[in-house]
CSV table of C-alpha atoms and ligand atoms in Angstrom, one decimal:
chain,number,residue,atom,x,y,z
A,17,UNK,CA,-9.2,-21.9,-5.3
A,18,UNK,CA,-12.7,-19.8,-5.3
A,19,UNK,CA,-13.2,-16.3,-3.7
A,20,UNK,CA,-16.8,-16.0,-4.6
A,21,UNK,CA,-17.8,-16.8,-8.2
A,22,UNK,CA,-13.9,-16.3,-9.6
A,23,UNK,CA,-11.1,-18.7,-9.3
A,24,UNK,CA,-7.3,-17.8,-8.5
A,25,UNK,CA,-4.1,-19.8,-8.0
A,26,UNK,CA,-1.4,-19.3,-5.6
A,27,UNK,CA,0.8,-16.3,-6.7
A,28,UNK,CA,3.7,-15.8,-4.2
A,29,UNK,CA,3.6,-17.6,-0.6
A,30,UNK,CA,3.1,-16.5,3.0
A,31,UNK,CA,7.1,-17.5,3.1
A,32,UNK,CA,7.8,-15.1,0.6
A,33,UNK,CA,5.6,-12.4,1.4
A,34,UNK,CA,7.4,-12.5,5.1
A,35,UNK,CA,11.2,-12.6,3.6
A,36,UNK,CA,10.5,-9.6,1.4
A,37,UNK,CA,9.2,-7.7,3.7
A,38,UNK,CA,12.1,-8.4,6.3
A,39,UNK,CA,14.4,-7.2,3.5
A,40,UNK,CA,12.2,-3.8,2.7
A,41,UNK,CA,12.1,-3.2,6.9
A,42,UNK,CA,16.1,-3.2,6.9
A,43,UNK,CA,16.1,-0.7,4.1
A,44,UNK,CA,13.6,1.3,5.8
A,45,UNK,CA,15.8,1.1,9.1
A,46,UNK,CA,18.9,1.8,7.0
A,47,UNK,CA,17.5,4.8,5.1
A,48,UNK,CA,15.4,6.5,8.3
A,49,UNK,CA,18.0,5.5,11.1
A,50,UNK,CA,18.7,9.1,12.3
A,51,UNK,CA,14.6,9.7,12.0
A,52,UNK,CA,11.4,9.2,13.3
A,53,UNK,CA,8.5,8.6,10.8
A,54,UNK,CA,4.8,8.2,10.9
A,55,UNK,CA,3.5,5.3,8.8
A,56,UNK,CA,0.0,5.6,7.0
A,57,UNK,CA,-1.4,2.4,5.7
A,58,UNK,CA,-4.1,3.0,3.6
A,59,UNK,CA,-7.2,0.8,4.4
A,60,UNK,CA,-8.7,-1.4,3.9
A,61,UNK,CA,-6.4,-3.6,1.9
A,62,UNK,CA,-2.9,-2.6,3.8
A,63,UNK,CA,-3.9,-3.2,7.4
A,64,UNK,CA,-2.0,-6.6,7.2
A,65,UNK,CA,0.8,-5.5,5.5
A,66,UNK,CA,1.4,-3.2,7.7
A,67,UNK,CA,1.4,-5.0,10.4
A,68,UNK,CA,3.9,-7.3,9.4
A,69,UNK,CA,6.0,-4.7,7.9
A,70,UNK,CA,6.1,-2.6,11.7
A,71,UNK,CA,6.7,-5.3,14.0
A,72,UNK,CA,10.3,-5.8,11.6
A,73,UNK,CA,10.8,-1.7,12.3
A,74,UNK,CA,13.7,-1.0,14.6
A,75,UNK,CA,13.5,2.4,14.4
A,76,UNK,CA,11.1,5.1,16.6
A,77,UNK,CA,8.0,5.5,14.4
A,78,UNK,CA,4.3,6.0,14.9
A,79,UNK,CA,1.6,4.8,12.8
A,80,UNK,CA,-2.1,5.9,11.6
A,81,UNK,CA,-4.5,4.4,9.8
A,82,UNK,CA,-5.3,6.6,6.9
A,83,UNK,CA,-8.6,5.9,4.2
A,84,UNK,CA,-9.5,7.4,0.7
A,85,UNK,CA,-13.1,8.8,0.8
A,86,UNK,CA,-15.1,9.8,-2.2
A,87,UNK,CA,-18.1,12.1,-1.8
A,88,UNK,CA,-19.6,14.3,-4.1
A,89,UNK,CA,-18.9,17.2,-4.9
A,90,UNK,CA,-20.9,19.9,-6.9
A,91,UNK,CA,-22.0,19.4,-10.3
A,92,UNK,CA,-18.7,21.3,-11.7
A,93,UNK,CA,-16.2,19.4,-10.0
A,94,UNK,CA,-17.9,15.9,-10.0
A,95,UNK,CA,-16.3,13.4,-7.4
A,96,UNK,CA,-13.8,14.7,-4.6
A,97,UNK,CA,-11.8,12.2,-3.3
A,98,UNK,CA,-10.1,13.3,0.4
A,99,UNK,CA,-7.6,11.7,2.8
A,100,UNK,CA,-9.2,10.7,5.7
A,101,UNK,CA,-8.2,9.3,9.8
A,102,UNK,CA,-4.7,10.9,9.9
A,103,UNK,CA,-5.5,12.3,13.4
A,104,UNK,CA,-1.6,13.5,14.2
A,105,UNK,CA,-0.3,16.5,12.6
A,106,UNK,CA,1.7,15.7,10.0
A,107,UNK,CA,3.4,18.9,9.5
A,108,UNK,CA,7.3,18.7,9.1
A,109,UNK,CA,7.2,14.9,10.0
A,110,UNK,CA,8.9,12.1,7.8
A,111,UNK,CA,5.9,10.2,6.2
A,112,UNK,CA,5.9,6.9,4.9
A,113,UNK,CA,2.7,5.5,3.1
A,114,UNK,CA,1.7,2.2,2.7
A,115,UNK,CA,0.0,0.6,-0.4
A,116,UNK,CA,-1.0,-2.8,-0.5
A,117,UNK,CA,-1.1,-2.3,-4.6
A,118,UNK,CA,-0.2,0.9,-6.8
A,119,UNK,CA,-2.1,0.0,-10.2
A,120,UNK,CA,-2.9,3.1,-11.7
A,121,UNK,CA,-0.9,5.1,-9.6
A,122,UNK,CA,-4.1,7.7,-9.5
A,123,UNK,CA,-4.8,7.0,-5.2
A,124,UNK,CA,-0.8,6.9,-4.5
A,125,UNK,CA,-0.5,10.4,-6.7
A,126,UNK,CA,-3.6,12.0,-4.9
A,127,UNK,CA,-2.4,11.2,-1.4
A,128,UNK,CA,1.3,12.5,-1.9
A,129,UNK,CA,-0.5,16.1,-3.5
A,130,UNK,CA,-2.5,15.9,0.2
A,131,UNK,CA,0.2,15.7,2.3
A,132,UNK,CA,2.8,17.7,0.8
A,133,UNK,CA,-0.5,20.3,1.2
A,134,UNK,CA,-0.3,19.3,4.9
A,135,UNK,CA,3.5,20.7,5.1
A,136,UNK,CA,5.1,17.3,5.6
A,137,UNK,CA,8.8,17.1,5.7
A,138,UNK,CA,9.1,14.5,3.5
A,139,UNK,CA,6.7,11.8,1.7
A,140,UNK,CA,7.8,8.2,0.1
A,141,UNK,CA,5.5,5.7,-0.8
A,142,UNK,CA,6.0,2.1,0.1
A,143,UNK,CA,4.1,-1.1,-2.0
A,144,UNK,CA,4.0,-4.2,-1.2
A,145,UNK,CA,2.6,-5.2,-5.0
A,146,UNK,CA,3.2,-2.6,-7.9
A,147,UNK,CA,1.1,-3.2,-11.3
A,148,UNK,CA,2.4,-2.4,-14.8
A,149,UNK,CA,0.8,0.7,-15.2
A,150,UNK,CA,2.7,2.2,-12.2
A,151,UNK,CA,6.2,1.0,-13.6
A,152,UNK,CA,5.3,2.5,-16.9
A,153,UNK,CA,3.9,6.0,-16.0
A,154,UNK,CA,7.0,6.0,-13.3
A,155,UNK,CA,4.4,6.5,-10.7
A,156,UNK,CA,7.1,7.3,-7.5
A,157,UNK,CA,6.9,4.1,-5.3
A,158,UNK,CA,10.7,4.5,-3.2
A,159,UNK,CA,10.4,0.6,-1.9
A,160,UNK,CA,8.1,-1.9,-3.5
A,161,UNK,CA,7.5,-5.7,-2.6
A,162,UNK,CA,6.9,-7.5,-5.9
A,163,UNK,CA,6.2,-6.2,-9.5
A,164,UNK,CA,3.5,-7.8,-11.3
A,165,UNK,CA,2.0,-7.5,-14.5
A,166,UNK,CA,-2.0,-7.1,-14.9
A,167,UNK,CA,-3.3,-9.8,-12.6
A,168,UNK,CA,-5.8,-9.6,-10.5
A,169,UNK,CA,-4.9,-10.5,-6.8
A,170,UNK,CA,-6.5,-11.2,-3.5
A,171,UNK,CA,-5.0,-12.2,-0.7
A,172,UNK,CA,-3.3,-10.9,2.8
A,173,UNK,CA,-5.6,-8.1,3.5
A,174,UNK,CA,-6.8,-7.4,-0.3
A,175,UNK,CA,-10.4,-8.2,-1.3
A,176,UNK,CA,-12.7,-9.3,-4.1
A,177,UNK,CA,-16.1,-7.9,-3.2
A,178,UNK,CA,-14.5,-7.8,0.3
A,179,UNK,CA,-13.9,-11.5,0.7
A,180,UNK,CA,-10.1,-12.7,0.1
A,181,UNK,CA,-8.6,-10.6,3.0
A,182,UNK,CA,-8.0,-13.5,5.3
A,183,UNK,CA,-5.7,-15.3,3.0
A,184,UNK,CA,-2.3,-16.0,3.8
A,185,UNK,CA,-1.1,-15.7,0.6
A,186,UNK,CA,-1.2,-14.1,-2.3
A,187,UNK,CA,-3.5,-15.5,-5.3
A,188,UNK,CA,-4.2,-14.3,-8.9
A,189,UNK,CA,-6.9,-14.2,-10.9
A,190,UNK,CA,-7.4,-17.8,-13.6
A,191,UNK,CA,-8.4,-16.6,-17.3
A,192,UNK,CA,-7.8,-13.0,-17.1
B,219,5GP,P1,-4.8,2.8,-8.3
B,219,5GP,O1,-5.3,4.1,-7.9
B,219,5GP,O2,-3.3,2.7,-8.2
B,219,5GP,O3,-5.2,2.4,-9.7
B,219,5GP,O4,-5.4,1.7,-7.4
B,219,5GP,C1,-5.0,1.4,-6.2
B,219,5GP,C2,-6.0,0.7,-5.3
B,219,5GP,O5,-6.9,-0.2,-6.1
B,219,5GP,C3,-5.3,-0.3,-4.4
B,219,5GP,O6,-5.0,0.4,-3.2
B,219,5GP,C4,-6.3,-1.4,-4.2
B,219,5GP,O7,-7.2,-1.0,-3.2
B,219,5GP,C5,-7.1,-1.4,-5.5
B,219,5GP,N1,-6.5,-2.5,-6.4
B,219,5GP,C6,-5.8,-2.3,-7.5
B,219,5GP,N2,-5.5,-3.5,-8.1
B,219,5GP,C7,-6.0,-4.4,-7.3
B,219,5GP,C8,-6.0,-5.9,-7.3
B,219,5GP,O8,-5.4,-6.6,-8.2
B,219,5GP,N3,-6.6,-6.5,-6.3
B,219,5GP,C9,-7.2,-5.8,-5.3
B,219,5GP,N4,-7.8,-6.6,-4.3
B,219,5GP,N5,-7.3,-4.5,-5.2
B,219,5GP,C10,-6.6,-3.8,-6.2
């Protein structure tokens, strides 16, 4: 299968994708059953995860679309990167944040430092994919979907050079 100029084979299947992420929604509804948390998927590549992951939510929560920005800054502090689109106030609520993939772990670690800023009650992170560097630098990811190695994926809602998101499944990259 081609995305652009790069190929990819099947990684895990629409089936699977929906079967682990009924099992991560009755853990969520376990552990938050006496609460009320606001979810933030971080877009672009979460959007569909998200939505998938919600409509298997039996408990009261709220949602908001949330997005890293990089400007610059001044010479001495180079690039700023901010949280951006939470428009409720997230002060003393239970937050829950949505990842399509923690690689580095350098976005996921930047958000939580935001929020805990912004006087939230509590803050867990939730991936659908996790990468080997996340596992090894012990990068704090409470519920995650599938480990994976180094690949490169595309696939429900994630992009190569924004094409990709469309996919039902999940592919990785051939020859990496
Ligand atoms: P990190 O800061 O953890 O290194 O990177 C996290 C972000 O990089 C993810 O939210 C995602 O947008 C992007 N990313 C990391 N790995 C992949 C990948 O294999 N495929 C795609 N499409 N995006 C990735």
């Amino acid at each position: 299968m081609k995305v652009k100029d790069l190929e990819f084979k099947k990684l895990i299947a629409a089936s699977k994708i929906e079967e682990r992420i009924a099992a991560l929604a009755a853990e969520i509804n376990h552990d938050y059953k006496d609460k009320s948390p606001i979810l933030l998927p971080v877009l672009n590549g979460s959007f569909m995860f998200a939505s998938d992951l919600m409509k298997e939510l039996k408990i009261p929560c709220r949602v908001s679309f949330v997005k890293i920005s990089s400007y610059s800054g001044t010479a001495s502090t180079g690039q700023l990167k901010t949280l951006i689109g939470h428009e409720e106030s997230l002060f003393n609520q239970d937050v829950l944040i949505l990842e399509d993939i923690v690689d580095t772990g350098l976005t996921l670690q930047k958000i939580i430092e935001e929020l805990r800023g912004l006087g939230a009650k509590s803050v867990e992170a939730i991936s659908l994919l996790r990468k080997a560097p996340a596992r090894e630098k012990k990068i704090d990811v409470k519920y995650v979907g599938f480990d994976l190695e180094n690949d490169f994926v595309v696939g429900y809602g994630m992009d190569y050079d924004g094409l990709g998101r469309n996919l039902q499944d999940i592919y990785k990259q051939l020859g990496n």
